[in-house]
CSV table of C-alpha atoms in Angstrom, one decimal:
chain,number,residue,atom,x,y,z
A,243,ASP,CA,-27.8,36.3,41.2
A,244,VAL,CA,-26.6,35.9,37.7
A,245,LYS,CA,-27.4,32.6,36.1
A,246,VAL,CA,-26.6,30.4,33.1
A,247,THR,CA,-29.0,27.5,33.1
A,248,GLN,CA,-28.5,24.3,31.1
A,249,SER,CA,-31.7,22.3,30.6
A,250,SER,CA,-30.3,18.9,31.6
A,251,ARG,CA,-27.7,17.7,34.0
A,252,TYR,CA,-27.4,14.2,32.6
A,253,LEU,CA,-28.5,12.8,29.3
A,254,VAL,CA,-28.3,9.3,27.8
A,255,LYS,CA,-28.9,9.0,24.1
A,256,ARG,CA,-28.4,6.3,21.5
A,257,THR,CA,-26.1,6.5,18.5
A,258,GLY,CA,-27.8,8.3,15.6
A,259,GLU,CA,-30.3,10.2,17.7
A,260,LYS,CA,-30.7,14.0,17.3
A,261,VAL,CA,-29.8,15.7,20.5
A,262,PHE,CA,-30.7,19.2,21.7
A,263,LEU,CA,-28.9,20.9,24.5
A,264,GLU,CA,-30.4,24.1,25.7
A,265,CYS,CA,-28.8,27.0,27.5
A,266,VAL,CA,-30.5,30.2,28.9
A,267,GLN,CA,-28.8,33.2,30.5
A,268,ASP,CA,-30.5,35.9,32.4
A,269,MET,CA,-27.7,38.6,32.3
A,270,ASP,CA,-28.6,40.1,28.9
A,271,HIS,CA,-25.2,39.0,27.6
A,272,GLU,CA,-24.3,39.4,23.9
A,273,ASN,CA,-21.9,36.5,23.8
A,274,MET,CA,-22.7,32.9,24.3
A,275,PHE,CA,-20.4,29.8,23.9
A,276,TRP,CA,-20.6,26.1,23.8
A,277,TYR,CA,-17.6,24.1,25.1
A,278,ARG,CA,-17.0,20.4,25.7
A,279,GLN,CA,-14.8,19.2,28.6
A,280,ASP,CA,-13.0,15.9,28.5
A,281,PRO,CA,-10.7,14.4,31.1
A,282,GLY,CA,-7.1,15.4,30.5
A,283,LEU,CA,-8.0,18.1,27.9
A,284,GLY,CA,-8.6,21.8,28.1
A,285,LEU,CA,-12.0,23.2,27.3
A,286,ARG,CA,-12.6,23.0,23.6
A,287,LEU,CA,-14.8,25.6,21.9
A,288,ILE,CA,-17.5,24.1,19.6
A,289,TYR,CA,-19.5,27.2,18.5
A,290,PHE,CA,-20.0,30.7,19.7
A,291,SER,CA,-22.4,33.6,19.0
A,292,TYR,CA,-21.9,37.3,19.4
A,293,ASP,CA,-25.5,38.3,18.6
A,294,VAL,CA,-28.9,36.9,17.9
A,295,LYS,CA,-29.1,34.8,14.7
A,296,MET,CA,-25.3,35.0,14.5
A,297,LYS,CA,-23.0,32.0,14.9
A,298,GLU,CA,-19.3,31.2,14.5
A,299,LYS,CA,-17.5,27.9,14.4
A,300,GLY,CA,-15.1,27.2,17.1
A,301,ASP,CA,-12.2,24.7,17.1
A,302,ILE,CA,-14.3,21.5,16.9
A,303,PRO,CA,-17.6,22.2,15.1
A,304,GLU,CA,-17.9,19.0,13.2
A,305,GLY,CA,-21.0,17.0,14.0
A,306,TYR,CA,-22.6,20.0,15.8
A,307,SER,CA,-24.8,22.9,14.9
A,308,VAL,CA,-26.3,25.8,16.9
A,309,SER,CA,-29.2,28.1,17.0
A,310,ARG,CA,-29.7,31.5,18.6
A,311,GLU,CA,-33.1,32.8,17.9
A,312,LYS,CA,-33.3,34.9,21.1
A,313,LYS,CA,-30.6,36.8,22.9
A,314,GLU,CA,-31.0,34.7,26.1
A,315,ARG,CA,-31.0,31.3,24.5
A,316,PHE,CA,-28.3,29.3,22.7
A,317,SER,CA,-28.9,25.8,21.7
A,318,LEU,CA,-26.4,23.1,20.7
A,319,ILE,CA,-27.6,20.4,18.3
A,320,LEU,CA,-26.0,17.0,17.7
A,321,GLU,CA,-27.5,16.1,14.3
A,322,SER,CA,-26.7,12.4,14.6
A,323,ALA,CA,-25.1,11.5,18.0
A,324,SER,CA,-22.0,9.3,18.0
A,325,THR,CA,-20.1,7.6,20.8
A,326,ASN,CA,-17.2,10.0,20.5
A,327,GLN,CA,-19.6,12.9,21.4
A,328,THR,CA,-19.9,11.4,24.9
A,329,SER,CA,-18.6,14.3,27.0
A,330,MET,CA,-19.4,17.1,29.4
A,331,TYR,CA,-20.9,20.1,27.6
A,332,LEU,CA,-20.6,23.5,29.1
A,333,CYS,CA,-22.5,26.6,28.1
A,334,ALA,CA,-21.1,30.1,28.9
A,335,SER,CA,-21.9,33.7,28.4
A,336,SER,CA,-20.1,37.1,28.6
A,337,SER,CA,-20.8,40.7,27.9
A,338,GLY,CA,-19.1,43.2,25.6
A,339,GLN,CA,-16.5,42.9,22.8
A,340,GLY,CA,-13.3,43.4,24.6
A,341,GLY,CA,-10.8,40.8,25.9
A,342,SER,CA,-11.2,41.1,29.6
A,343,GLU,CA,-14.8,40.0,30.1
A,344,LYS,CA,-15.1,36.9,32.3
A,345,LEU,CA,-17.2,34.0,31.3
A,346,PHE,CA,-20.2,32.8,33.3
A,347,PHE,CA,-20.7,29.1,33.0
A,348,GLY,CA,-23.7,26.8,33.3
A,349,SER,CA,-23.4,23.7,35.5
A,350,GLY,CA,-22.9,21.5,32.5
A,351,THR,CA,-24.7,18.6,30.8
A,352,GLN,CA,-23.0,15.2,31.0
A,353,LEU,CA,-24.0,13.4,27.8
A,354,SER,CA,-23.5,9.7,27.3
A,355,VAL,CA,-24.0,8.3,23.8
A,356,LEU,CA,-24.5,4.5,23.7
B,199,GLY,CA,0.6,25.4,17.7
B,200,GLN,CA,-0.8,26.9,20.8
B,201,ASN,CA,-0.2,25.3,24.2
B,202,ILE,CA,-1.0,25.8,27.8
B,203,ASP,CA,0.8,23.7,30.4
B,204,GLN,CA,-0.2,23.2,34.0
B,205,PRO,CA,0.4,20.3,36.5
B,206,THR,CA,-2.2,17.6,36.4
B,207,GLU,CA,-2.6,17.3,40.2
B,208,MET,CA,-1.2,18.8,43.4
B,209,THR,CA,-1.7,18.0,47.0
B,210,ALA,CA,-1.4,20.5,49.9
B,211,THR,CA,-2.2,20.7,53.6
B,212,GLU,CA,-5.0,22.8,55.2
B,213,GLY,CA,-3.6,26.1,56.4
B,214,ALA,CA,-0.6,26.0,54.1
B,215,ILE,CA,0.2,27.9,50.9
B,216,VAL,CA,0.2,26.4,47.4
B,217,GLN,CA,1.4,27.8,44.0
B,218,ILE,CA,-0.1,26.5,40.8
B,219,ASN,CA,2.0,27.3,37.7
B,220,CYS,CA,0.8,27.8,34.2
B,221,THR,CA,3.1,28.3,31.1
B,222,TYR,CA,1.8,29.2,27.7
B,223,GLN,CA,2.8,29.5,24.1
B,224,THR,CA,0.1,31.3,22.1
B,225,SER,CA,-0.3,33.4,19.0
B,226,GLY,CA,-0.4,36.7,20.7
B,227,PHE,CA,-1.6,37.6,24.1
B,228,ASN,CA,-4.6,39.5,25.3
B,229,GLY,CA,-4.8,38.4,28.9
B,230,LEU,CA,-4.7,35.4,31.2
B,231,PHE,CA,-7.6,34.0,33.2
B,232,TRP,CA,-7.8,31.7,36.2
B,233,TYR,CA,-11.0,29.8,36.9
B,234,GLN,CA,-11.9,27.5,39.8
B,235,GLN,CA,-14.1,24.4,39.1
B,236,HIS,CA,-15.4,22.2,42.0
B,237,ALA,CA,-16.2,18.6,41.0
B,238,GLY,CA,-19.5,18.5,39.1
B,239,GLU,CA,-19.9,22.2,39.1
B,240,ALA,CA,-19.5,25.1,36.7
B,241,PRO,CA,-16.1,26.9,36.4
B,242,THR,CA,-16.1,30.3,38.2
B,243,PHE,CA,-13.9,33.2,37.5
B,244,LEU,CA,-11.0,33.9,39.9
B,245,SER,CA,-8.7,36.4,38.2
B,246,TYR,CA,-7.5,38.2,35.1
B,247,ASN,CA,-4.0,39.4,34.4
B,248,VAL,CA,-3.0,41.4,31.3
B,249,LEU,CA,0.0,43.3,32.7
B,250,ASP,CA,3.1,41.9,34.4
B,251,GLY,CA,3.0,41.6,38.1
B,252,LEU,CA,0.9,40.3,41.0
B,253,GLU,CA,-2.8,40.8,41.5
B,254,GLU,CA,-4.0,40.1,45.0
B,255,LYS,CA,-7.6,39.2,45.9
B,256,GLY,CA,-8.0,38.1,49.4
B,257,ARG,CA,-6.4,34.7,49.9
B,258,PHE,CA,-5.8,34.3,46.2
B,259,SER,CA,-3.1,36.0,44.1
B,260,SER,CA,-2.2,35.7,40.5
B,261,PHE,CA,1.1,36.6,38.9
B,262,LEU,CA,2.0,37.2,35.3
B,263,SER,CA,5.3,37.4,33.4
B,264,ARG,CA,4.6,38.0,29.7
B,265,SER,CA,8.2,37.8,28.6
B,266,LYS,CA,8.5,34.3,30.2
B,267,GLY,CA,5.0,33.1,29.1
B,268,TYR,CA,4.3,32.2,32.7
B,269,SER,CA,1.7,32.7,35.4
B,270,TYR,CA,1.0,31.3,38.8
B,271,LEU,CA,-2.0,31.2,41.1
B,272,LEU,CA,-1.1,31.5,44.8
B,273,LEU,CA,-3.5,30.2,47.4
B,274,LYS,CA,-2.9,31.1,51.0
B,275,GLU,CA,-4.3,29.8,54.2
B,276,LEU,CA,-5.7,26.8,52.4
B,277,GLN,CA,-9.2,25.6,53.4
B,278,MET,CA,-10.8,22.3,52.6
B,279,LYS,CA,-13.3,24.1,50.3
B,280,ASP,CA,-10.3,25.0,48.1
B,281,SER,CA,-10.2,21.4,46.9
B,282,ALA,CA,-11.1,21.9,43.2
B,283,SER,CA,-9.6,22.1,39.7
B,284,TYR,CA,-7.9,25.3,38.7
B,285,LEU,CA,-8.1,26.2,35.0
B,286,CYS,CA,-5.6,28.5,33.3
B,287,ALA,CA,-6.7,30.2,30.0
B,288,VAL,CA,-5.0,32.6,27.7
B,289,MET,CA,-6.7,35.0,25.3
B,290,ASP,CA,-4.8,35.0,22.0
B,291,SER,CA,-4.4,37.7,19.3
B,292,ASN,CA,-7.8,36.8,17.9
B,293,TYR,CA,-9.5,37.1,21.3
B,294,GLN,CA,-10.0,33.4,21.4
B,295,LEU,CA,-9.5,31.6,24.7
B,296,ILE,CA,-6.9,28.8,24.8
B,297,TRP,CA,-7.5,26.5,27.9
B,298,GLY,CA,-5.1,24.4,29.9
B,299,ALA,CA,-6.3,20.9,31.0
B,300,GLY,CA,-6.6,22.1,34.6
B,301,THR,CA,-4.8,21.3,37.9
B,302,LYS,CA,-6.7,19.2,40.4
B,303,LEU,CA,-5.8,20.5,43.9
B,304,ILE,CA,-6.3,18.1,46.8
B,305,ILE,CA,-6.3,19.6,50.3
B,306,LYS,CA,-5.5,17.3,53.2
B,307,PRO,CA,-6.3,18.0,56.8
């Protein structure tokens, strides 16, 4: 069974802390994505990567960075967490370069910044 | 700007049929996706439409009209397990996904 695994289901952090969210996929997918999901809003893309060591900014990259040192792992980093980064964070992966490839999502990390 | 509109919440009865609409205004079009998301879980892929018409997959069907910027997801023979949020997403000319806010579907016995 294909899987995207996010390291934590729930996280509580303090303002100013550095936060690492880890995502691992076992499908040998080239493409990996980080989204945040907030009530009443559509998924918003933070960063994505089409290859190892490659990263591209999404719609809301401010306050975030990413790392992709290995094909299966894509990490999201909050350099200095702020309360407005309290959200559900979803990692996803897909294969190929075309437009029809579906996304496989992880179960999400609910991050609370106090 | 780019925009995806879908109803916030819908209620339907077990065994009935429900249609969830999605209208979009995007810079170009390279396909429309529907995903299902149960509370507290990951979104899972339901359907993909890139040409006009109806795609049927068991109890679920998805329709697309590109000229109208409109799609719907049709769920037949509703079951309690269909209670979930349904997310509409459009791939624009840059192959970026634009997401709607989702429709929460509540199924009553």
